[in-house]
Amino acid sequence: QEELMQLGLPQDTSVAICKGYKDKKEDMRSHFLSQSLALPGLKNCEWRVDYLISSSEMKDLKKPSIRLNMKLDRGVDDISFELTADKLRVLMAELKTASDLMANL
């Protein structure tokens, strides 16, 4: 209240603003929280490695294939995808970089 008065507002106006703010503080907080960007969190991650010997497209493949299934919170659908060992290494490196950047915030 005193800070509003220091800005040049009359005392009765400052009191009215502070009272209105105090009465609606929790409503405003919950409204702004609902409007904030919130990404889903990872609840669980399941993985499986298959060794592909051949396929209908390639006779002699002999490479591992990684299948990831990520379960997310907040009612978001699960995400499943398949990638090669090389792509998994790139993904892991990118996730580590992102984690390091977030830790330095």
GROMACS .gro file of N, CA and C in nm:
model
  315
    1GLN      N    1   0.083  -0.119   0.000
    1GLN     CA    2   0.000   0.000   0.000
    1GLN      C    3   0.088   0.125   0.000
    2GLU      N    4   0.190   0.123   0.083
    2GLU     CA    5   0.279   0.240   0.090
    2GLU      C    6   0.352   0.262  -0.042
    3GLU      N    7   0.387   0.153  -0.109
    3GLU     CA    8   0.456   0.167  -0.238
    3GLU      C    9   0.366   0.231  -0.342
    4LEU      N   10   0.237   0.199  -0.340
    4LEU     CA   11   0.144   0.263  -0.433
    4LEU      C   12   0.131   0.411  -0.402
    5MET      N   13   0.131   0.443  -0.275
    5MET     CA   14   0.123   0.584  -0.236
    5MET      C   15   0.250   0.658  -0.276
    6GLN      N   16   0.365   0.591  -0.270
    6GLN     CA   17   0.490   0.652  -0.312
    6GLN      C   18   0.489   0.682  -0.462
    7LEU      N   19   0.409   0.605  -0.536
    7LEU     CA   20   0.396   0.629  -0.680
    7LEU      C   21   0.301   0.745  -0.711
    8GLY      N   22   0.239   0.799  -0.605
    8GLY     CA   23   0.154   0.916  -0.625
    8GLY      C   24   0.005   0.887  -0.618
    9LEU      N   25  -0.034   0.764  -0.587
    9LEU     CA   26  -0.177   0.733  -0.575
    9LEU      C   27  -0.228   0.780  -0.439
   10PRO      N   28  -0.350   0.828  -0.434
   10PRO     CA   29  -0.408   0.867  -0.304
   10PRO      C   30  -0.424   0.745  -0.214
   11GLN      N   31  -0.431   0.768  -0.084
   11GLN     CA   32  -0.437   0.659   0.013
   11GLN      C   33  -0.562   0.573  -0.008
   12ASP      N   34  -0.678   0.633  -0.030
   12ASP     CA   35  -0.800   0.554  -0.046
   12ASP      C   36  -0.794   0.466  -0.172
   13THR      N   37  -0.731   0.515  -0.278
   13THR     CA   38  -0.714   0.435  -0.399
   13THR      C   39  -0.618   0.320  -0.373
   14SER      N   40  -0.510   0.347  -0.303
   14SER     CA   41  -0.412   0.243  -0.270
   14SER      C   42  -0.475   0.135  -0.185
   15VAL      N   43  -0.557   0.175  -0.087
   15VAL     CA   44  -0.624   0.078   0.000
   15VAL      C   45  -0.720  -0.008  -0.083
   16ALA      N   46  -0.796   0.054  -0.173
   16ALA     CA   47  -0.892  -0.019  -0.256
   16ALA      C   48  -0.820  -0.120  -0.347
   17ILE      N   49  -0.709  -0.080  -0.407
   17ILE     CA   50  -0.633  -0.171  -0.495
   17ILE      C   51  -0.579  -0.288  -0.415
   18CYS      N   52  -0.522  -0.260  -0.299
   18CYS     CA   53  -0.464  -0.367  -0.216
   18CYS      C   54  -0.572  -0.462  -0.167
   19LYS      N   55  -0.689  -0.411  -0.129
   19LYS     CA   56  -0.798  -0.496  -0.082
   19LYS      C   57  -0.846  -0.586  -0.196
   20GLY      N   58  -0.866  -0.528  -0.314
   20GLY     CA   59  -0.909  -0.608  -0.430
   20GLY      C   60  -0.808  -0.715  -0.465
   21TYR      N   61  -0.680  -0.678  -0.459
   21TYR     CA   62  -0.574  -0.775  -0.489
   21TYR      C   63  -0.575  -0.888  -0.386
   22LYS      N   64  -0.586  -0.851  -0.258
   22LYS     CA   65  -0.584  -0.951  -0.151
   22LYS      C   66  -0.703  -1.046  -0.164
   23ASP      N   67  -0.820  -0.991  -0.197
   23ASP     CA   68  -0.940  -1.074  -0.209
   23ASP      C   69  -0.932  -1.171  -0.328
   24LYS      N   70  -0.869  -1.132  -0.436
   24LYS     CA   71  -0.867  -1.213  -0.559
   24LYS      C   72  -0.732  -1.276  -0.588
   25LYS      N   73  -0.639  -1.268  -0.494
   25LYS     CA   74  -0.502  -1.317  -0.517
   25LYS      C   75  -0.500  -1.464  -0.558
   26GLU      N   76  -0.569  -1.551  -0.485
   26GLU     CA   77  -0.567  -1.694  -0.516
   26GLU      C   78  -0.638  -1.724  -0.647
   27ASP      N   79  -0.748  -1.652  -0.676
   27ASP     CA   80  -0.817  -1.672  -0.803
   27ASP      C   81  -0.726  -1.634  -0.920
   28MET      N   82  -0.655  -1.522  -0.907
   28MET     CA   83  -0.563  -1.480  -1.013
   28MET      C   84  -0.449  -1.579  -1.028
   29ARG      N   85  -0.397  -1.627  -0.916
   29ARG     CA   86  -0.287  -1.723  -0.921
   29ARG      C   87  -0.329  -1.851  -0.994
   30SER      N   88  -0.446  -1.904  -0.960
   30SER     CA   89  -0.491  -2.027  -1.026
   30SER      C   90  -0.522  -2.003  -1.174
   31HIS      N   91  -0.577  -1.886  -1.206
   31HIS     CA   92  -0.604  -1.854  -1.347
   31HIS      C   93  -0.474  -1.846  -1.427
   32PHE      N   94  -0.376  -1.774  -1.375
   32PHE     CA   95  -0.250  -1.760  -1.448
   32PHE      C   96  -0.176  -1.893  -1.457
   33LEU      N   97  -0.188  -1.975  -1.353
   33LEU     CA   98  -0.126  -2.107  -1.357
   33LEU      C   99  -0.190  -2.193  -1.465
   34SER      N  100  -0.322  -2.184  -1.480
   34SER     CA  101  -0.389  -2.263  -1.583
   34SER      C  102  -0.354  -2.214  -1.724
   35GLN      N  103  -0.314  -2.089  -1.737
   35GLN     CA  104  -0.280  -2.032  -1.867
   35GLN      C  105  -0.132  -2.044  -1.901
   36SER      N  106  -0.053  -2.094  -1.807
   36SER     CA  107   0.091  -2.106  -1.827
   36SER      C  108   0.124  -2.227  -1.913
   37LEU      N  109   0.236  -2.218  -1.983
   37LEU     CA  110   0.284  -2.332  -2.060
   37LEU      C  111   0.333  -2.438  -1.963
   38ALA      N  112   0.278  -2.556  -1.976
   38ALA     CA  113   0.320  -2.668  -1.892
   38ALA      C  114   0.331  -2.792  -1.980
   39LEU      N  115   0.449  -2.843  -1.991
   39LEU     CA  116   0.473  -2.961  -2.073
   39LEU      C  117   0.450  -3.086  -1.990
   40PRO      N  118   0.403  -3.193  -2.052
   40PRO     CA  119   0.381  -3.316  -1.976
   40PRO      C  120   0.514  -3.375  -1.929
   41GLY      N  121   0.508  -3.442  -1.817
   41GLY     CA  122   0.626  -3.509  -1.763
   41GLY      C  123   0.631  -3.655  -1.804
   42LEU      N  124   0.746  -3.712  -1.798
   42LEU     CA  125   0.766  -3.852  -1.833
   42LEU      C  126   0.738  -3.938  -1.710
   43LYS      N  127   0.637  -4.026  -1.718
   43LYS     CA  128   0.605  -4.115  -1.606
   43LYS      C  129   0.687  -4.243  -1.613
   44ASN      N  130   0.704  -4.294  -1.734
   44ASN     CA  131   0.772  -4.422  -1.749
   44ASN      C  132   0.826  -4.433  -1.892
   45CYS      N  133   0.937  -4.501  -1.905
   45CYS     CA  134   0.994  -4.524  -2.039
   45CYS      C  135   1.030  -4.671  -2.049
   46GLU      N  136   0.968  -4.737  -2.145
   46GLU     CA  137   0.997  -4.878  -2.170
   46GLU      C  138   1.073  -4.888  -2.301
   47TRP      N  139   1.165  -4.983  -2.308
   47TRP     CA  140   1.244  -4.998  -2.429
   47TRP      C  141   1.265  -5.145  -2.460
   48ARG      N  142   1.294  -5.170  -2.585
   48ARG     CA  143   1.319  -5.306  -2.632
   48ARG      C  144   1.418  -5.298  -2.747
   49VAL      N  145   1.511  -5.390  -2.751
   49VAL     CA  146   1.607  -5.397  -2.860
   49VAL      C  147   1.581  -5.525  -2.939
   50ASP      N  148   1.560  -5.508  -3.069
   50ASP     CA  149   1.544  -5.622  -3.160
   50ASP      C  150   1.664  -5.624  -3.253
   51TYR      N  151   1.709  -5.743  -3.284
   51TYR     CA  152   1.819  -5.756  -3.379
   51TYR      C  153   1.759  -5.799  -3.512
   52LEU      N  154   1.762  -5.709  -3.610
   52LEU     CA  155   1.702  -5.736  -3.740
   52LEU      C  156   1.802  -5.810  -3.829
   53ILE      N  157   1.765  -5.928  -3.870
   53ILE     CA  158   1.851  -6.009  -3.957
   53ILE      C  159   1.827  -5.971  -4.102
   54SER      N  160   1.700  -5.961  -4.140
   54SER     CA  161   1.665  -5.920  -4.276
   54SER      C  162   1.522  -5.867  -4.275
   55SER      N  163   1.486  -5.805  -4.385
   55SER     CA  164   1.349  -5.755  -4.400
   55SER      C  165   1.305  -5.777  -4.544
   56SER      N  166   1.182  -5.740  -4.572
   56SER     CA  167   1.133  -5.756  -4.709
   56SER      C  168   1.205  -5.662  -4.804
   57GLU      N  169   1.261  -5.555  -4.751
   57GLU     CA  170   1.331  -5.458  -4.836
   57GLU      C  171   1.480  -5.488  -4.849
   58MET      N  172   1.539  -5.546  -4.745
   58MET     CA  173   1.683  -5.574  -4.747
   58MET      C  174   1.706  -5.717  -4.701
   59LYS      N  175   1.782  -5.791  -4.777
   59LYS     CA  176   1.808  -5.932  -4.744
   59LYS      C  177   1.901  -5.947  -4.624
   60ASP      N  178   2.010  -5.873  -4.622
   60ASP     CA  179   2.114  -5.891  -4.521
   60ASP      C  180   2.126  -5.763  -4.438
   61LEU      N  181   2.045  -5.750  -4.334
   61LEU     CA  182   2.040  -5.627  -4.256
   61LEU      C  183   2.134  -5.635  -4.135
   62LYS      N  184   2.112  -5.727  -4.048
   62LYS     CA  185   2.195  -5.753  -3.929
   62LYS      C  186   2.228  -5.625  -3.851
   63LYS      N  187   2.123  -5.556  -3.803
   63LYS     CA  188   2.141  -5.435  -3.724
   63LYS      C  189   2.041  -5.433  -3.610
   64PRO      N  190   2.082  -5.374  -3.497
   64PRO     CA  191   1.985  -5.361  -3.387
   64PRO      C  192   1.884  -5.251  -3.417
   65SER      N  193   1.764  -5.271  -3.366
   65SER     CA  194   1.657  -5.172  -3.378
   65SER      C  195   1.601  -5.151  -3.237
   66ILE      N  196   1.593  -5.026  -3.195
   66ILE     CA  197   1.548  -4.994  -3.060
   66ILE      C  198   1.406  -4.940  -3.067
   67ARG      N  199   1.320  -4.994  -2.984
   67ARG     CA  200   1.181  -4.950  -2.975
   67ARG      C  201   1.162  -4.883  -2.839
   68LEU      N  202   1.118  -4.756  -2.838
   68LEU     CA  203   1.093  -4.682  -2.716
   68LEU      C  204   0.944  -4.654  -2.701
   69ASN      N  205   0.893  -4.669  -2.580
   69ASN     CA  206   0.755  -4.635  -2.550
   69ASN      C  207   0.758  -4.547  -2.425
   70MET      N  208   0.717  -4.420  -2.442
   70MET     CA  209   0.720  -4.326  -2.331
   70MET      C  210   0.578  -4.298  -2.283
   71LYS      N  211   0.556  -4.317  -2.155
   71LYS     CA  212   0.427  -4.288  -2.094
   71LYS      C  213   0.437  -4.151  -2.028
   72LEU      N  214   0.346  -4.062  -2.064
   72LEU     CA  215   0.347  -3.925  -2.016
   72LEU      C  216   0.232  -3.901  -1.920
   73ASP      N  217   0.246  -3.798  -1.836
   73ASP     CA  218   0.139  -3.764  -1.743
   73ASP      C  219   0.045  -3.662  -1.807
   74ARG      N  220  -0.051  -3.614  -1.732
   74ARG     CA  221  -0.151  -3.515  -1.773
   74ARG      C  222  -0.242  -3.564  -1.885
   75GLY      N  223  -0.264  -3.695  -1.891
   75GLY     CA  224  -0.358  -3.749  -1.988
   75GLY      C  225  -0.312  -3.745  -2.132
   76VAL      N  226  -0.184  -3.723  -2.154
   76VAL     CA  227  -0.129  -3.718  -2.289
   76VAL      C  228  -0.108  -3.861  -2.338
   77ASP      N  229  -0.138  -3.887  -2.465
   77ASP     CA  230  -0.119  -4.021  -2.523
   77ASP      C  231   0.028  -4.063  -2.514
   78ASP      N  232   0.049  -4.195  -2.502
   78ASP     CA  233   0.185  -4.249  -2.503
   78ASP      C  234   0.251  -4.220  -2.637
   79ILE      N  235   0.382  -4.211  -2.634
   79ILE     CA  236   0.460  -4.189  -2.755
   79ILE      C  237   0.548  -4.311  -2.777
   80SER      N  238   0.535  -4.371  -2.894
   80SER     CA  239   0.617  -4.488  -2.929
   80SER      C  240   0.688  -4.461  -3.060
   81PHE      N  241   0.814  -4.502  -3.066
   81PHE     CA  242   0.888  -4.489  -3.191
   81PHE      C  243   1.004  -4.586  -3.194
   82GLU      N  244   1.055  -4.606  -3.313
   82GLU     CA  245   1.164  -4.700  -3.336
   82GLU      C  246   1.281  -4.624  -3.397
   83LEU      N  247   1.402  -4.659  -3.356
   83LEU     CA  248   1.519  -4.592  -3.410
   83LEU      C  249   1.639  -4.686  -3.413
   84THR      N  250   1.738  -4.647  -3.491
   84THR     CA  251   1.860  -4.726  -3.504
   84THR      C  252   1.953  -4.694  -3.386
   85ALA      N  253   2.057  -4.772  -3.372
   85ALA     CA  254   2.155  -4.749  -3.266
   85ALA      C  255   2.221  -4.613  -3.281
   86ASP      N  256   2.253  -4.574  -3.405
   86ASP     CA  257   2.315  -4.443  -3.429
   86ASP      C  258   2.222  -4.330  -3.388
   87LYS      N  259   2.095  -4.342  -3.425
   87LYS     CA  260   1.999  -4.237  -3.389
   87LYS      C  261   1.976  -4.232  -3.238
   88LEU      N  262   1.983  -4.348  -3.172
   88LEU     CA  263   1.972  -4.351  -3.026
   88LEU      C  264   2.089  -4.277  -2.962
   89ARG      N  265   2.209  -4.295  -3.014
   89ARG     CA  266   2.326  -4.223  -2.960
   89ARG      C  267   2.309  -4.072  -2.976
   90VAL      N  268   2.258  -4.029  -3.093
   90VAL     CA  269   2.234  -3.886  -3.115
   90VAL      C  270   2.128  -3.834  -3.019
   91LEU      N  271   2.018  -3.910  -3.003
   91LEU     CA  272   1.912  -3.871  -2.910
   91LEU      C  273   1.965  -3.857  -2.768
   92MET      N  274   2.043  -3.953  -2.723
   92MET     CA  275   2.099  -3.949  -2.587
   92MET      C  276   2.191  -3.828  -2.570
   93ALA      N  277   2.273  -3.798  -2.669
   93ALA     CA  278   2.362  -3.683  -2.661
   93ALA      C  279   2.282  -3.553  -2.655
   94GLU      N  280   2.177  -3.543  -2.736
   94GLU     CA  281   2.093  -3.422  -2.736
   94GLU      C  282   2.020  -3.406  -2.604
   95LEU      N  283   1.970  -3.517  -2.548
   95LEU     CA  284   1.902  -3.510  -2.419
   95LEU      C  285   1.998  -3.470  -2.307
   96LYS      N  286   2.121  -3.519  -2.313
   96LYS     CA  287   2.220  -3.481  -2.212
   96LYS      C  288   2.252  -3.332  -2.223
   97THR      N  289   2.268  -3.281  -2.345
   97THR     CA  290   2.293  -3.140  -2.365
   97THR      C  291   2.178  -3.056  -2.311
   98ALA      N  292   2.055  -3.097  -2.342
   98ALA     CA  293   1.938  -3.024  -2.293
   98ALA      C  294   1.931  -3.028  -2.140
   99SER      N  295   1.961  -3.141  -2.083
   99SER     CA  296   1.960  -3.154  -1.936
   99SER      C  297   2.065  -3.064  -1.873
  100ASP      N  298   2.184  -3.060  -1.931
  100ASP     CA  299   2.290  -2.973  -1.880
  100ASP      C  300   2.251  -2.827  -1.889
  101LEU      N  301   2.189  -2.787  -2.000
  101LEU     CA  302   2.143  -2.649  -2.016
  101LEU      C  303   2.037  -2.613  -1.913
  102MET      N  304   1.945  -2.706  -1.887
  102MET     CA  305   1.839  -2.681  -1.789
  102MET      C  306   1.898  -2.671  -1.649
  103ALA      N  307   2.000  -2.750  -1.620
  103ALA     CA  308   2.062  -2.746  -1.487
  103ALA      C  309   2.133  -2.613  -1.462
  104ASN      N  310   2.175  -2.546  -1.569
  104ASN     CA  311   2.248  -2.420  -1.554
  104ASN      C  312   2.156  -2.298  -1.551
  105LEU      N  313   2.025  -2.317  -1.558
  105LEU     CA  314   1.932  -2.203  -1.552
  105LEU      C  315   1.921  -2.147  -1.414
   0.00000   0.00000   0.00000
